[in-house]
């Protein structure tokens, strides 16, 4: 009888020797930080790094041999699963945002000095000529090959890849059996379950402040949740002044110029972090009113928009976000 009970416990708790505990892994990737916390039977950092490396080999513009870089250099048309996942989401958000979100924006991003190539002397003539080879419909997928209508077309996945990387790492952790996890890559977050104290995870929406160092983190709002994918896009960390004009790193691909309106940051919650990331950038291009209309029309998707109003800041949010923040 005793043996039977013991056997039952061994069967029911196969990991009984490895007590689950919370681990925390931090480091740098894609020019930003990552901070990953999870409850598991062992430290999973090696597997996380392997997953991030695989992702970097697909979509990084810093990595000259990535799938994306080879496509940009016209050395290959071949894609991989992360690329195709990204491309299909980029197409969807391009459509939803009336072309405000567009990964073919790369030549403009480079010209304005925020990309992987050096800043060019920007003139109206230059912008017009670059616009000839900017636009999502100038690219397509033929099977697993990425086709361009012009070899000068280049892709930039920076506005979607961080969120996608969060999804990929979260999926890896789930496959390892983790039920409680928080993945933060450069401020984009996927969380599930509870923290070490057994309470829902808490994440902050940062207060926008002019901050090129990325070290000021005053919290504007705290969200407490057991299941969330959230991304924030802001124009307060990446900008420069050009003859007194502030140039932000969000470019309107339809005009060719950096956006210049009152929206300071857009935080989006969606079904996954890749979607949230792309939509957050789309919001920054659209401006607060169109952004709110776009997000309000999407089921299960919410936003928190911080904009400047006179000398202070003001907030616009969807109904769902009001419920989450207790407003
Ligand atoms: P952050 O999290 O740093 O605020 P985003 O997710 O908004 O960043 O991505 C900003 C980056 O996306 C820019 O640096 C540029 O590389 C690229 N980008 C700029 N404008 C657009 C656009 N309209 N559509 C897609 N990507 C863009
Ligand atoms: Mg983004």
Tab-separated table of N, CA and C in Angstrom, residues 2-64:
chain	number	residue	atom	x	y	z
A	2	UNK	N	1.874	1.255	0.886
A	2	UNK	CA	2.759	2.422	0.965
A	2	UNK	C	3.464	2.647	-0.387
A	3	UNK	N	3.916	1.538	-0.970
A	3	UNK	CA	4.617	1.618	-2.251
A	3	UNK	C	3.711	2.216	-3.324
A	4	UNK	N	2.455	1.834	-3.291
A	4	UNK	CA	1.509	2.349	-4.280
A	4	UNK	C	1.358	3.857	-4.124
A	5	UNK	N	1.264	4.317	-2.880
A	5	UNK	CA	1.119	5.760	-2.638
A	5	UNK	C	2.368	6.489	-3.133
A	6	UNK	N	3.515	5.944	-2.813
A	6	UNK	CA	4.768	6.581	-3.244
A	6	UNK	C	4.825	6.642	-4.766
A	7	UNK	N	4.449	5.555	-5.392
A	7	UNK	CA	4.480	5.531	-6.858
A	7	UNK	C	3.547	6.587	-7.411
A	8	UNK	N	2.397	6.762	-6.780
A	8	UNK	CA	1.456	7.767	-7.249
A	8	UNK	C	2.088	9.165	-7.177
A	9	UNK	N	2.757	9.429	-6.060
A	9	UNK	CA	3.362	10.756	-5.910
A	9	UNK	C	4.462	10.987	-6.932
A	10	UNK	N	5.225	9.942	-7.199
A	10	UNK	CA	6.292	10.070	-8.192
A	10	UNK	C	5.701	10.346	-9.571
A	11	UNK	N	4.568	9.694	-9.842
A	11	UNK	CA	3.930	9.887	-11.131
A	11	UNK	C	3.322	11.289	-11.226
A	12	UNK	N	2.679	11.677	-10.119
A	12	UNK	CA	1.979	12.965	-10.140
A	12	UNK	C	2.961	14.136	-10.096
A	13	UNK	N	4.103	13.945	-9.466
A	13	UNK	CA	5.077	15.049	-9.334
A	13	UNK	C	6.436	14.607	-9.860
A	14	UNK	N	6.560	14.433	-11.173
A	14	UNK	CA	7.813	13.899	-11.710
A	14	UNK	C	9.020	14.791	-11.385
A	15	UNK	N	8.775	16.078	-11.175
A	15	UNK	CA	9.901	16.990	-10.911
A	15	UNK	C	10.082	17.229	-9.421
A	16	UNK	N	9.685	16.246	-8.597
A	16	UNK	CA	9.659	16.528	-7.162
A	16	UNK	C	11.027	16.872	-6.593
A	17	UNK	N	12.107	16.444	-7.287
A	17	UNK	CA	13.431	16.739	-6.734
A	17	UNK	C	13.868	18.164	-7.070
A	18	UNK	N	13.321	18.687	-8.190
A	18	UNK	CA	13.702	20.036	-8.597
A	18	UNK	C	12.598	20.998	-8.192
A	19	UNK	N	12.824	21.670	-7.133
A	19	UNK	CA	11.832	22.611	-6.628
A	19	UNK	C	11.759	23.823	-7.576
A	20	UNK	N	10.551	24.210	-8.002
A	20	UNK	CA	10.419	25.403	-8.851
A	20	UNK	C	10.756	26.649	-8.051
A	21	UNK	N	11.477	27.570	-8.695
A	21	UNK	CA	11.683	28.874	-8.073
A	21	UNK	C	11.778	29.939	-9.166
A	22	UNK	N	11.819	31.189	-8.761
A	22	UNK	CA	11.871	32.269	-9.745
A	22	UNK	C	13.302	32.569	-10.144
A	23	UNK	N	13.509	32.725	-11.445
A	23	UNK	CA	14.816	33.104	-11.974
A	23	UNK	C	14.679	34.447	-12.671
A	24	UNK	N	15.801	35.138	-12.767
A	24	UNK	CA	15.796	36.440	-13.408
A	24	UNK	C	17.035	36.533	-14.298
A	25	UNK	N	16.850	36.756	-15.582
A	25	UNK	CA	17.980	36.882	-16.519
A	25	UNK	C	17.943	38.260	-17.178
A	26	UNK	N	19.098	38.921	-17.154
A	26	UNK	CA	19.165	40.248	-17.777
A	26	UNK	C	20.328	40.339	-18.749
A	27	UNK	N	20.219	41.257	-19.710
A	27	UNK	CA	21.342	41.462	-20.624
A	27	UNK	C	20.968	42.444	-21.711
A	28	UNK	N	21.757	42.465	-22.784
A	28	UNK	CA	21.518	43.392	-23.890
A	28	UNK	C	21.322	42.632	-25.189
A	29	UNK	N	20.408	43.137	-25.985
A	29	UNK	CA	20.123	42.535	-27.293
A	29	UNK	C	19.481	43.589	-28.188
A	30	UNK	N	19.697	43.527	-29.485
A	30	UNK	CA	19.150	44.478	-30.482
A	30	UNK	C	19.325	45.935	-30.027
A	31	UNK	N	20.473	46.273	-29.456
A	31	UNK	CA	20.709	47.651	-29.031
A	31	UNK	C	19.835	48.087	-27.870
A	32	UNK	N	19.251	47.129	-27.134
A	32	UNK	CA	18.449	47.491	-25.967
A	32	UNK	C	18.665	46.431	-24.868
A	33	UNK	N	17.902	46.538	-23.785
A	33	UNK	CA	18.080	45.588	-22.683
A	33	UNK	C	17.002	44.507	-22.729
A	34	UNK	N	17.239	43.421	-22.042
A	34	UNK	CA	16.150	42.486	-21.768
A	34	UNK	C	16.162	42.132	-20.294
A	35	UNK	N	14.995	41.850	-19.784
A	35	UNK	CA	14.825	41.516	-18.372
A	35	UNK	C	13.734	40.444	-18.335
A	36	UNK	N	14.142	39.234	-18.022
A	36	UNK	CA	13.215	38.101	-18.115
A	36	UNK	C	13.115	37.394	-16.773
A	37	UNK	N	11.902	37.243	-16.284
A	37	UNK	CA	11.690	36.563	-14.988
A	37	UNK	C	10.686	35.436	-15.188
A	38	UNK	N	10.938	34.314	-14.527
A	38	UNK	CA	10.044	33.166	-14.719
A	38	UNK	C	10.217	32.180	-13.579
A	39	UNK	N	9.214	31.355	-13.396
A	39	UNK	CA	9.257	30.323	-12.384
A	39	UNK	C	9.523	28.997	-13.096
A	40	UNK	N	10.606	28.331	-12.695
A	40	UNK	CA	10.976	27.082	-13.373
A	40	UNK	C	11.794	26.207	-12.444
A	41	UNK	N	12.008	24.972	-12.891
A	41	UNK	CA	12.798	24.022	-12.102
A	41	UNK	C	14.291	24.290	-12.196
A	42	UNK	N	14.699	25.055	-13.231
A	42	UNK	CA	16.120	25.398	-13.362
A	42	UNK	C	16.276	26.695	-14.153
A	43	UNK	N	17.475	27.241	-14.112
A	43	UNK	CA	17.775	28.468	-14.847
A	43	UNK	C	17.729	28.162	-16.353
A	44	UNK	N	16.943	28.929	-17.110
A	44	UNK	CA	16.772	28.657	-18.538
A	44	UNK	C	17.515	29.660	-19.421
A	45	UNK	N	18.474	30.369	-18.825
A	45	UNK	CA	19.142	31.450	-19.565
A	45	UNK	C	19.766	30.974	-20.882
A	46	UNK	N	20.412	29.831	-20.853
A	46	UNK	CA	21.068	29.313	-22.076
A	46	UNK	C	20.069	29.185	-23.219
A	47	UNK	N	18.925	28.576	-22.914
A	47	UNK	CA	17.901	28.376	-23.930
A	47	UNK	C	17.326	29.704	-24.401
A	48	UNK	N	17.183	30.642	-23.469
A	48	UNK	CA	16.655	31.974	-23.825
A	48	UNK	C	17.631	32.646	-24.789
A	49	UNK	N	18.925	32.592	-24.469
A	49	UNK	CA	19.933	33.233	-25.320
A	49	UNK	C	19.983	32.590	-26.704
A	50	UNK	N	19.814	31.291	-26.733
A	50	UNK	CA	19.826	30.579	-28.021
A	50	UNK	C	18.621	31.046	-28.862
A	51	UNK	N	17.484	31.177	-28.195
A	51	UNK	CA	16.268	31.632	-28.879
A	51	UNK	C	16.451	33.059	-29.401
A	52	UNK	N	17.022	33.930	-28.579
A	52	UNK	CA	17.222	35.323	-28.989
A	52	UNK	C	18.215	35.408	-30.153
A	53	UNK	N	19.225	34.564	-30.126
A	53	UNK	CA	20.248	34.551	-31.184
A	53	UNK	C	19.612	34.131	-32.517
A	54	UNK	N	18.754	33.119	-32.442
A	54	UNK	CA	18.067	32.642	-33.641
A	54	UNK	C	17.204	33.757	-34.222
A	55	UNK	N	16.564	34.497	-33.316
A	55	UNK	CA	15.704	35.598	-33.727
A	55	UNK	C	16.553	36.712	-34.364
A	56	UNK	N	17.672	37.015	-33.728
A	56	UNK	CA	18.595	38.030	-34.226
A	56	UNK	C	19.079	37.662	-35.641
A	57	UNK	N	19.343	36.391	-35.873
A	57	UNK	CA	19.787	35.928	-37.197
A	57	UNK	C	18.716	36.115	-38.257
A	58	UNK	N	17.489	36.292	-37.835
A	58	UNK	CA	16.419	36.506	-38.786
A	58	UNK	C	16.198	37.995	-39.063
A	59	UNK	N	15.971	38.766	-37.989
A	59	UNK	CA	15.423	40.108	-38.209
A	59	UNK	C	16.290	41.307	-37.825
A	60	UNK	N	17.489	41.067	-37.306
A	60	UNK	CA	18.284	42.216	-36.877
A	60	UNK	C	18.889	42.965	-38.064
A	61	UNK	N	18.858	44.295	-37.995
A	61	UNK	CA	19.529	45.087	-39.032
A	61	UNK	C	20.974	45.354	-38.617
A	62	UNK	N	21.307	45.074	-37.351
A	62	UNK	CA	22.700	45.242	-36.888
A	62	UNK	C	23.547	44.050	-37.359
A	63	UNK	N	22.860	42.917	-37.559
A	63	UNK	CA	23.529	41.686	-37.966
A	63	UNK	C	23.536	41.609	-39.504
A	64	UNK	N	24.710	41.790	-40.095
A	64	UNK	CA	24.843	41.863	-41.560
A	64	UNK	C	24.452	40.561	-42.268
